[in-house]
Amino acid sequence: MAHTKSADSPAFPPHSKLNAQSPVIQVEGLHKRYGKLSAVRGIDFTVQRGEIFGLIGPDGAGKTTTFQILAGVMEASEGTVNVLGRSPRDARLGIGYLTQQFSLYLDLSIDENIRYSAGLREVSLDRLAERRDRYLKLMNLDRFGSRLAGQLSGGMKQKLALCCALISQPDILLLDEPTTGVDPVSRREFWDVLATLSSQGVTIVVATPYLDEAERCNRIVLMSEGQIQQTGTLNELRSRLGLHRLEVRTDRLAEVERVLLDEINTQHSILNTQNFPLVDVQTFGDRLDVLVHSHETGETTVRQILDQHQLPLQTIESVEATLENVFVTRLRQQGAEPPFLPLPRSPQGRKNIHPSSFILHPSSVAIQTRHLRKTFGHFKAVKDVTLEVCYGEIYGLLGANGAGKTTTIKMLCGLLEPSGGEISLAGQTRDLRNPELRRRIGYMSQKFTLYDDLSVVQNLEFYCGVYGVPRSQRQAKIDWVLAICGLEGQETMVTGRLPGGWKQRVAFGASVMHEPEILFLDEPTSGVDPLARRQFWRLIEDFARQGTAVLVTTHYLEEAEHCHNMGFMVAGEVVAEGSPSQIKAEQPGQLIEIVTNQTQAASDLLKTQMEPWRVSIFGDRLHVVLDDPVCDILHIKELFQNYTQPTHLSLQIHSIRPVPFSLEDCFIGIVQRTQ
């Protein structure tokens, strides 16, 4: 039985053995078996009070199972788990748990959802009122108490779910992929809230497929196949990786990537040596990322190889390795990376257009809009969108929830009639609903579009029929989808039983089996783990190199680096456009990183002096956007020197340095300045 007590009493009693120095979570030798399947295989870790602890890994690593055991909703098969000095089941009233799926009642209002959660957690009415006001204000939801949860954006729903989890003032928050499908602005606000809660002593364990988010954690665990592979801070994990990253820019990316990969494969397989300076190469839109053992020898080797093949090099720049580099490299060393399998193409090529035409006419326009508009009653969802996407180009349409991206794609696909403006699709300006044109288009919608009550193979057979794939080619195409999804031998599984990441893979495969010349992808990698996401983008890039025009939306701006060009949408309009490098170069001001002895206090202070969006906490450091770095840094130093608080603990700057803008920084700056 669960331990029963008032939720307004301390989460653990005074006589508990837990003290300020004791871990609030202690896991030793944890195993969980489902029949013959071992989901978790002997893991050990501890989490300290007030820590943000990241649990990351590919789909099927055992993260959700671990969360369910920590939350007391599932028993371990073996091992010891202590939460707040007791068993998880007995500590449940001290734990707030956000599951992967929305845990809200969509036909209840914000206030009704909060009251319901408070009733379950035995929160008294007077404390409910105070906490409701405090947490809704913290989440910027205080003006929307009467709005139905079903009418909220994805980001607002997640903030409301967090309010419901916080209403009992738990000591521990367990968050299982809390920002999947949430736009970049809301994601950053969500993480700033977590940093505030952490500074108040709340312990947070979070799983996320977005590794730029995991970089905000105090410590990170890498999980794979039910085991912990590494644990440490971001800097510790980077240091153990022992690799560096070079950003290489050239106007012949595909050829440069091919010759570098060929050289790596030759050195590593034929010569069987691990001393070759280059380790990995990956395309990102207008650049290549090359992982190397050392900056100097790596750069020299890249230059030598390109000289040998008479390939041009524009720039080569040394930058820090990312957590994604750490994660992917570690799993690749274990052989966990899925192989790259290009789509088996029909021998005669596409009926309407052939890849050779893209080589001869690379600037041929596939998608074009002029002053596109869409109005629903008095609401202008799309106001004035003009864009062009050429064959062989990957174009990213990026924006916050409600910016008009999905509405724009639906008009381009012929699913919605525009209220005004012009559309040209594959050279056609009229009758965009005609079946022949639709067979030349692939569309993967934001919401999962397969049939949950059909098996995987039945869904794929259905889409082969819809898209007119010749019967002689259907089995090869279906086998390819099963292979890239890792579902060989499981094709008869009912689709509704698949985890979200696997569903996305099947949906992507279904949308491209007919070799479309134009491909629309609306948040294709939402909830997909980093290894599968890497495979997604290699496939998308392969389609583009074969001449397919790709228009993609995503909330994960690190992956938007794969786009050749992009447009940022705000309130139905495209407000910025260009390549990833152009958008970063045109960003006004400078991003600086500040390390202090009191990260949260420094953040709170700076937000009183400048617009809050300019300040964000990343783990143990601050990122601050400054318009006039020289003057603003002097002002910040003076501000910190004059800072006083009741504890008389001064604010000290340990380091301050400029750092490059990420696309997410650019996006948030552009959106906030526009609004």
C-alpha positions as a printed Julia matrix, in Angstrom:
675×3 Matrix{Float64}:
   0.0     0.0     0.0
   1.15    3.56   -0.65
   2.15    5.59    2.36
  -0.69    8.0     3.17
  -0.15   11.45    4.58
  -1.22   14.99    3.85
   0.44   16.4     0.76
   1.0    19.62    2.74
   3.29   17.88    5.2
   6.99   17.39    4.38
   7.62   14.85    1.63
   9.67   12.8     4.08
   9.18   12.71    7.88
  11.66   14.27   10.37
  12.73   10.83   11.62
  13.82    9.78    8.1
  17.45    8.8     7.76
  17.7    11.19    4.79
  19.82   14.27    5.49
  20.92   17.26    3.42
  23.96   15.38    2.09
  22.18   12.11    1.31
  21.13   11.36   -2.29
  17.38   11.8    -2.75
  17.44    8.98   -5.3
  19.69    5.94   -4.92
  19.58    3.05   -7.41
  21.74   -0.08   -7.07
  21.71   -3.15   -9.31
  18.33   -2.35  -10.84
  16.9    -5.0   -13.19
  13.53   -5.15  -14.89
  12.46   -8.17  -16.92
   9.32   -8.75  -18.99
   9.39  -12.51  -19.48
  12.59  -13.2   -21.43
  13.13   -9.51  -22.3
  15.48   -7.55  -20.01
  14.48   -3.89  -20.33
  16.87   -2.69  -17.58
  20.03   -4.65  -16.83
  21.79   -3.81  -13.58
  22.04   -0.01  -13.47
  23.4     2.11  -10.61
  23.13    5.87  -10.08
  22.43    8.51   -7.44
  20.78   11.93   -7.71
  21.39   14.78   -5.25
  18.87   17.31   -3.95
  18.27   20.22   -6.34
  20.06   18.5    -9.23
  18.8    18.39  -12.83
  19.75   14.87  -13.86
  19.44   13.89  -17.54
  18.64   10.36  -18.67
  19.23   10.03  -22.42
  19.38    7.12  -24.82
  17.86    5.67  -28.0
  14.33    4.24  -28.2
  14.21    1.01  -26.21
  17.15    1.95  -23.94
  15.05    1.43  -20.78
  14.45    5.06  -19.84
  10.66    4.92  -19.48
  10.87    1.65  -17.54
  13.34    3.3   -15.15
  10.98    6.26  -14.71
   8.04    4.01  -13.94
  10.04    2.19  -11.25
  11.24    5.49   -9.72
   7.63    6.75   -9.7
   6.41    3.68   -7.82
   4.0     2.56  -10.54
   6.06   -0.53  -11.39
   8.08   -2.95   -9.26
  11.7    -3.78  -10.02
  12.59   -7.4   -10.81
  15.81   -7.08   -8.84
  17.93   -4.45   -7.1
  17.48   -1.64   -4.6
  15.7     1.67   -5.26
  15.4     4.34   -2.56
  13.54    7.59   -3.18
  13.45   10.2    -0.39
  14.82    7.56    1.99
  12.12    4.95    1.32
  10.71    2.72   -1.4
   9.29    4.52   -4.46
   5.77    3.25   -3.69
   5.92    4.75   -0.19
   7.39    8.02   -1.5
   4.77    8.65   -4.2
   3.22   11.72   -2.57
   6.64   13.37   -2.72
   7.01   12.68   -6.45
   5.59   14.54   -9.46
   5.59   12.47  -12.65
   5.03   13.65  -16.23
   4.61   10.75  -18.62
   5.4    10.86  -22.36
   1.72   11.18  -23.23
  -0.29   14.24  -22.19
  -1.78   13.48  -18.78
  -4.49   16.14  -19.02
  -8.25   16.05  -19.45
  -8.71   17.99  -22.69
 -12.39   18.76  -22.04
 -11.58   20.4   -18.68
 -10.25   23.93  -18.27
  -6.81   24.81  -16.91
  -8.28   25.52  -13.47
 -10.36   22.32  -13.49
  -7.31   20.19  -14.37
  -5.35   21.77  -11.52
  -8.2    21.28   -9.02
  -8.54   17.65  -10.05
  -4.79   17.01   -9.58
  -4.86   18.79   -6.21
  -7.72   16.58   -5.06
  -5.82   13.44   -5.98
  -2.77   14.68   -4.05
  -4.79   15.76   -0.96
  -3.9    19.46   -1.21
  -6.03   21.7     1.05
  -8.17   24.38   -0.61
  -6.33   27.37    0.91
  -2.94   26.05   -0.24
  -4.39   25.13   -3.62
  -5.35   28.78   -4.28
  -1.89   30.09   -3.36
  -0.06   27.43   -5.39
  -2.37   27.74   -8.38
  -1.6    31.47   -8.6
   2.14   30.97   -8.09
   2.67   28.2   -10.63
   0.37   29.55  -13.34
   2.21   32.88  -13.09
   5.56   31.08  -13.28
   4.37   29.35  -16.48
   2.74   32.53  -17.94
  -0.64   30.78  -17.9
  -2.32   32.94  -15.26
  -4.5    34.76  -17.86
  -5.96   31.54  -19.28
  -7.5    29.76  -16.28
 -10.87   29.2   -17.95
  -9.49   27.97  -21.3
 -10.04   24.3   -22.12
  -6.86   22.21  -22.12
  -7.78   20.9   -25.59
  -7.54   24.47  -26.94
  -3.95   24.99  -25.74
  -0.82   24.77  -27.89
   1.62   21.91  -27.28
   3.89   24.13  -25.19
   1.02   25.41  -23.05
  -0.24   21.86  -22.48
   3.17   20.78  -21.2
   3.36   23.78  -18.9
  -0.11   22.97  -17.54
   0.92   19.32  -17.03
   3.94   20.59  -15.08
   1.65   22.82  -12.95
  -0.5    19.77  -12.16
   2.6    17.8   -11.15
   3.82   20.69   -8.97
   0.54   21.4    -7.17
   1.46   19.03   -4.3
   4.91   20.67   -4.03
   6.82   17.43   -4.66
  10.48   17.08   -3.74
  11.17   15.19   -6.97
   9.99   15.74  -10.55
  10.24   12.87  -13.05
   9.85   14.21  -16.6
   9.74   11.69  -19.46
  10.36   13.6   -22.72
   8.38   16.65  -21.54
   9.04   18.92  -24.55
   8.4    16.6   -27.51
   6.39   18.59  -30.07
   6.95   21.87  -28.2
   8.24   24.88  -30.15
  11.69   26.43  -29.4
  10.38   29.48  -27.53
   8.19   27.38  -25.23
  10.99   24.82  -24.79
  13.39   27.48  -23.57
  10.76   28.93  -21.22
  10.07   25.4   -19.92
  13.74   24.81  -19.15
  14.08   28.2   -17.45
  11.2    27.13  -15.18
  13.05   23.88  -14.41
  16.19   25.85  -13.52
  14.14   28.02  -11.14
  12.6    24.95   -9.47
  16.04   23.34   -9.17
  17.39   26.45   -7.42
  14.53   26.09   -4.91
  15.66   22.55   -4.03
  13.41   20.48   -6.29
  15.23   17.46   -7.72
  14.52   16.87  -11.42
  15.15   13.72  -13.46
  14.45   14.29  -17.15
  14.58   12.17  -20.29
  14.82   13.97  -23.63
  15.58   13.02  -27.23
  16.87   16.58  -27.8
  20.52   16.62  -26.83
  20.86   20.39  -26.88
  18.31   20.29  -24.01
  20.3    17.64  -22.17
  23.28   20.02  -22.2
  21.32   22.09  -19.64
  21.44   19.25  -17.08
  23.89   19.27  -14.18
  24.79   15.64  -14.87
  23.89   13.28  -17.69
  23.55    9.51  -17.99
  23.91    7.82  -21.39
  21.75    4.66  -21.54
  21.7     1.95  -24.18
  20.13   -1.53  -24.22
  19.11   -1.28  -20.57
  22.57   -0.35  -19.3
  24.35    2.86  -18.33
  27.25    3.58  -20.67
  28.55    6.86  -19.21
  27.71    9.35  -16.47
  29.08   12.85  -15.98
  28.75   16.57  -16.59
  28.74   17.86  -20.15
  32.39   18.88  -19.89
  33.36   15.48  -18.46
  31.57   13.64  -21.27
  33.2    15.87  -23.89
  36.6    15.31  -22.33
  36.16   11.51  -22.29
  35.1    11.58  -25.94
  38.58   12.81  -26.81
  37.38   14.2   -30.13
  37.04   17.65  -31.66
  34.77   19.03  -34.35
  35.65   20.84  -37.56
  33.04   22.75  -39.57
  33.97   22.46  -43.25
  32.31   24.63  -45.9
  32.52   23.97  -49.63
  30.25   24.41  -52.63
  30.59   20.67  -53.44
  29.37   19.15  -50.2
  28.25   15.77  -51.55
  31.57   15.04  -53.27
  33.63   16.21  -50.29
  31.56   14.09  -47.9
  31.98   11.05  -50.15
  35.78   11.29  -50.47
  36.28   11.93  -46.73
  34.04    8.98  -45.79
  35.81    6.76  -48.33
  39.16    7.69  -46.79
  37.9     7.0   -43.24
  36.45    3.62  -44.26
  39.64    2.65  -46.09
  41.88    3.55  -43.17
  39.67    1.92  -40.52
  38.71   -1.29  -42.32
  41.48   -2.19  -44.77
  44.42   -0.86  -42.77
  42.68   -1.69  -39.45
  44.03    1.39  -37.69
  42.35    3.69  -35.2
  45.1     6.31  -35.49
  43.72    7.98  -38.6
  43.0    11.67  -37.74
  39.41   11.64  -39.09
  36.64    9.76  -37.25
  33.29   10.76  -38.74
  31.71   13.06  -41.34
  28.14   14.31  -41.49
  26.38   16.8   -43.76
  24.52   19.73  -42.17
  22.81   21.89  -44.8
  25.56   24.22  -46.01
  28.48   22.56  -44.15
  30.12   19.3   -43.13
  30.86   18.36  -39.52
  34.09   16.36  -39.29
  35.03   14.67  -36.0
  38.8    14.48  -35.51
  41.28   13.36  -32.87
  43.02   16.76  -32.91
  42.24   20.11  -34.52
  45.64   20.58  -36.15
  46.22   17.13  -37.67
  42.53   16.84  -38.59
  42.54   20.13  -40.5
  45.81   19.23  -42.25
  44.42   15.84  -43.29
  41.17   17.33  -44.64
  43.13   19.86  -46.71
  45.45   17.16  -48.09
  42.56   14.87  -49.11
  40.69   17.69  -50.86
  43.87   18.78  -52.66
  44.42   15.2   -53.89
  40.9    15.1   -55.33
  41.06   18.72  -56.59
  38.0    19.67  -54.54
  37.48   23.26  -53.38
  37.51   24.31  -49.71
  35.91   27.6   -48.66
  36.46   27.61  -44.88
  37.41   25.21  -42.11
  36.73   26.15  -38.47
  37.41   24.42  -35.16
  34.45   24.31  -32.73
  33.46   22.43  -29.56
  32.04   18.93  -29.81
  28.34   18.66  -28.91
  26.61   16.18  -26.62
  25.09   14.65  -29.75
  28.65   13.97  -31.01
  29.38   12.19  -27.69
  26.16   10.19  -27.77
  26.29    9.1   -31.41
  29.99    8.23  -31.3
  29.55    6.11  -28.19
  26.63    4.15  -29.67
  28.38    3.76  -33.04
  31.35    2.21  -31.23
  28.93   -0.41  -29.89
  27.54   -1.07  -33.36
  24.15    0.39  -32.43
  23.89    2.77  -35.41
  21.4     1.52  -38.04
  22.95    1.07  -41.48
  22.25    3.6   -44.22
  19.96    1.9   -46.75
  18.94    4.05  -49.74
  15.48    3.49  -51.17
  15.48    0.82  -53.93
  14.43    2.9   -56.91
  12.41    1.79  -59.88
  14.68    0.91  -62.84
  13.0     3.27  -65.29
  13.11    6.25  -62.92
  10.14    8.44  -62.2
   7.64    8.88  -64.99
   7.39   12.63  -64.69
  10.89   13.69  -63.89
  14.33   12.11  -63.76
  17.27   12.88  -61.44
  19.49   13.79  -64.41
  17.3    16.83  -65.06
  18.22   18.25  -61.66
  21.9    18.06  -62.5
  21.26   19.91  -65.77
  18.78   22.38  -64.26
  19.55   22.61  -60.52
  17.6    25.85  -60.07
  14.32   24.52  -61.48
  11.54   25.65  -59.11
   9.39   22.86  -57.63
   7.34   24.82  -55.06
   6.45   28.48  -55.35
   4.02   30.75  -53.53
   3.2    34.41  -54.04
   1.45   36.38  -51.27
  -0.26   33.24  -49.98
  -3.04   33.89  -47.44
  -5.47   31.84  -45.35
  -8.23   33.22  -43.15
 -10.5    31.3   -40.77
 -13.37   33.69  -40.0
 -11.66   36.79  -38.61
  -8.4    34.97  -37.83
  -5.54   35.38  -40.31
  -3.59   32.12  -39.99
  -1.34   32.87  -42.99
  -0.98   36.52  -43.95
   1.52   36.89  -46.77
   3.88   34.01  -47.56
   6.14   34.16  -50.6
   8.73   31.39  -51.01
  10.52   29.22  -53.56
  11.9    25.69  -53.19
  13.99   24.22  -56.01
  14.38   20.59  -56.99
  17.22   19.07  -54.98
  16.79   21.62  -52.15
  15.87   21.03  -48.5
  13.91   24.06  -47.26
  13.05   24.43  -43.58
   9.87   26.28  -42.63
  10.36   27.1   -38.97
   8.14   28.82  -36.45
   6.5    28.64  -33.04
   3.23   26.77  -32.5
   0.48   28.69  -34.27
   2.83   30.51  -36.66
   1.02   29.08  -39.71
   3.47   26.39  -40.89
   1.06   23.45  -41.02
  -1.67   25.59  -42.62
   0.82   26.64  -45.32
   1.79   23.02  -46.04
  -1.87   21.94  -46.21
  -2.56   24.64  -48.8
   0.49   23.56  -50.83
  -0.71   19.94  -50.73
  -4.2    20.89  -51.88
  -5.76   19.91  -48.54
  -6.91   23.49  -47.84
  -8.15   26.14  -50.24
  -6.11   29.37  -49.92
  -7.96   32.6   -49.19
  -5.66   34.47  -51.58
  -2.31   34.39  -53.38
  -0.76   32.03  -55.91
   0.67   28.5   -55.71
   2.8    26.66  -58.26
   3.53   23.0   -57.58
   5.67   20.95  -60.0
   4.85   23.54  -62.64
   1.07   23.37  -62.06
  -0.89   26.38  -60.83
  -4.4    24.94  -61.08
  -6.2    21.82  -59.93
  -3.69   20.99  -57.18
  -6.03   18.2   -56.06
  -5.74   16.2   -59.26
  -4.73   12.55  -58.62
  -1.81   12.55  -61.07
  -0.15   15.5   -59.31
  -0.78   13.99  -55.89
   1.06   10.81  -56.89
   4.13   12.97  -57.51
   3.98   14.35  -53.95
   4.88   12.75  -50.63
   3.32   14.09  -47.42
   4.06   13.13  -43.83
   1.7    15.05  -41.56
   2.42   16.42  -38.1
   0.02   13.94  -36.56
   0.6    10.24  -37.08
  -1.38    9.31  -40.2
  -1.21    5.5   -40.27
  -4.04    3.28  -39.08
  -3.43    2.08  -35.53
  -5.7    -0.96  -35.88
  -3.84   -2.27  -38.95
  -0.51   -4.09  -38.83
   2.65   -2.36  -40.02
   2.72   -4.31  -43.28
  -1.01   -3.7   -43.92
  -0.41    0.05  -43.58
   2.48   -0.12  -46.02
   0.48   -2.18  -48.53
  -2.34    0.38  -48.28
   0.01    3.29  -49.05
   1.58    1.38  -51.95
  -1.91    1.17  -53.43
  -2.78    4.8   -52.74
   0.42    6.08  -54.34
   0.29    3.69  -57.28
   3.53    1.79  -56.61
   3.77   -0.96  -59.3
   2.96   -4.39  -57.85
   6.3    -5.77  -59.04
   8.12   -3.24  -56.82
   5.9    -3.26  -53.73
   7.63   -6.03  -51.79
  11.08   -4.45  -52.27
   9.75   -1.06  -51.06
   7.98   -2.6   -48.05
  11.09   -4.62  -47.14
  13.1    -1.38  -47.29
  10.75    0.4   -44.85
  10.88   -2.54  -42.43
  14.7    -2.52  -42.63
  15.14    1.21  -41.94
  12.64    0.94  -39.07
  14.34   -2.11  -37.52
  11.02   -4.0   -37.73
  12.07   -7.01  -39.79
  10.24  -10.04  -38.39
   7.72   -7.77  -36.61
   5.78   -6.61  -39.66
   2.53   -8.18  -38.4
   2.6    -6.13  -35.19
  -0.43   -3.85  -34.79
   0.81   -0.33  -35.53
  -0.9     1.16  -32.47
   1.47   -0.83  -30.23
   4.6     0.82  -31.64
   6.4     3.49  -29.57
   6.15    7.04  -30.97
   9.65    7.06  -32.47
   9.03    3.84  -34.42
   5.66    5.12  -35.66
   7.4     8.18  -37.08
   9.86    5.96  -38.95
   7.06    3.88  -40.5
   5.14    7.03  -41.45
   8.22    8.46  -43.15
   8.77    5.24  -45.09
   5.13    5.18  -46.19
   5.38    8.76  -47.48
   8.39    8.13  -49.77
   7.95    4.6   -51.18
   6.58    6.01  -54.44
   9.72    8.14  -55.02
   8.03   11.56  -54.86
   9.56   14.51  -56.67
   8.19   16.87  -53.99
   8.2    15.87  -50.33
   6.43   17.66  -47.45
   7.56   16.62  -43.96
   5.7    18.23  -41.04
   7.78   17.6   -37.87
   8.97   14.17  -39.1
  11.4    13.46  -36.25
   9.24   14.52  -33.28
  10.1    12.13  -30.43
  12.69   10.24  -32.51
  15.97    9.35  -30.79
  19.29   10.85  -32.01
  20.52    7.76  -33.88
  17.23    7.33  -35.76
  17.15   11.1   -36.41
  20.61   10.87  -37.99
  19.31    8.06  -40.23
  16.23   10.14  -41.13
  18.37   13.02  -42.31
  20.76   10.85  -44.32
  17.69    9.53  -46.16
  16.23   13.04  -46.62
  19.59   14.26  -47.98
  19.75   11.27  -50.32
  16.3    12.13  -51.7
  17.43   15.75  -52.22
  20.58   14.6   -54.03
  18.36   12.52  -56.31
  16.49   15.73  -57.12
  13.51   15.68  -54.75
  12.38   19.09  -53.45
  11.89   18.81  -49.67
   9.94   21.23  -47.49
  10.28   20.33  -43.81
   9.13   21.78  -40.49
  10.78   21.01  -37.17
  10.86   22.35  -33.61
  14.35   20.94  -33.09
  16.59   23.65  -34.52
  19.83   21.69  -34.26
  18.45   19.4   -36.98
  17.33   22.42  -39.01
  21.07   22.84  -39.68
  20.54   20.1   -42.31
  18.43   22.48  -44.42
  20.0    24.28  -47.36
  17.72   27.28  -46.84
  15.03   28.18  -44.33
  12.35   30.7   -43.53
  11.3    31.76  -40.02
   7.53   32.27  -39.69
   6.0    34.55  -37.08
   2.22   35.16  -36.87
   1.58   33.96  -40.43
   4.47   35.77  -42.14
   8.02   34.82  -43.17
  10.19   37.34  -41.31
  13.69   35.97  -42.07
  15.1    33.75  -44.81
  18.48   32.33  -45.82
  20.94   29.49  -45.28
  21.82   28.49  -41.69
  25.18   30.29  -41.98
  23.56   33.44  -43.39
  20.94   33.61  -40.66
  23.59   33.23  -37.93
  25.89   35.79  -39.56
  23.06   38.34  -39.83
  22.04   37.99  -36.17
  22.56   41.36  -34.42
  24.67   41.62  -31.26
  26.72   38.92  -29.56
  25.92   35.84  -27.49
  28.08   35.56  -24.37
  28.49   32.77  -21.83
  28.83   33.7   -18.15
  29.87   31.31  -15.38
  29.13   32.61  -11.86
  28.94   31.25   -8.33
  25.14   31.77   -8.3
  23.61   30.95  -11.67
  19.94   31.4   -10.73
  20.51   34.63   -8.8
  22.53   36.04  -11.71
  19.75   35.09  -14.15
  17.05   36.68  -11.98
  19.09   39.87  -11.63
  19.84   40.21  -15.35
  16.18   39.67  -16.24
  15.31   42.78  -14.2
  17.72   44.81  -16.35
  17.01   43.47  -19.86
  14.33   41.64  -21.81
  13.94   38.16  -20.22
  14.34   36.3   -23.54
  17.95   37.54  -23.69
  18.93   35.5   -20.6
  18.83   31.71  -20.38
  20.34   29.13  -18.02
  22.37   26.29  -19.58
  23.32   23.92  -16.76
  25.89   25.74  -14.63
  26.23   28.77  -16.92
  24.26   31.61  -18.48
  23.78   32.54  -22.11
  23.07   36.25  -22.6
  22.35   38.11  -25.87
  23.93   41.61  -25.9
  23.42   44.32  -28.53
  26.52   46.3   -27.47
  28.9    43.73  -25.94
  31.64   46.13  -24.79
  29.37   48.48  -22.85
  26.93   45.78  -21.75
  29.64   43.53  -20.26
  30.98   46.46  -18.21
  27.43   47.12  -16.98
  26.95   43.43  -16.05
  30.22   43.38  -14.08
  29.2    46.54  -12.21
  25.73   45.11  -11.56
  27.2    41.93  -10.07
  29.69   43.85   -7.92
  26.87   45.9    -6.37
  24.59   42.91   -5.83
  23.47   42.21   -2.26
  21.02   39.71   -0.86
  19.94   38.61    2.64
  22.7    35.97    2.82
  25.32   38.63    1.92
  26.75   36.2    -0.63
  28.25   38.23   -3.49
  27.87   37.44   -7.18
  31.23   36.46   -8.61
  32.06   35.97  -12.29
  34.3    32.95  -12.85
  34.46   33.39  -16.63
  32.86   35.4   -19.39
  33.38   34.74  -23.1
  31.67   35.14  -26.48
  30.11   31.98  -27.97
  28.62   31.48  -31.44
  24.87   31.81  -31.98
  22.98   28.57  -32.47
  19.99   28.49  -34.79
  17.78   28.31  -31.71
  19.33   31.54  -30.38
  18.72   33.17  -33.76
  15.14   31.91  -33.93
  14.24   33.13  -30.45
  15.89   36.52  -31.08
  14.08   36.99  -34.4
  10.7    35.92  -32.97
  10.99   38.13  -29.88
  12.21   41.18  -31.79
   9.42   40.77  -34.35
   6.76   40.46  -31.66
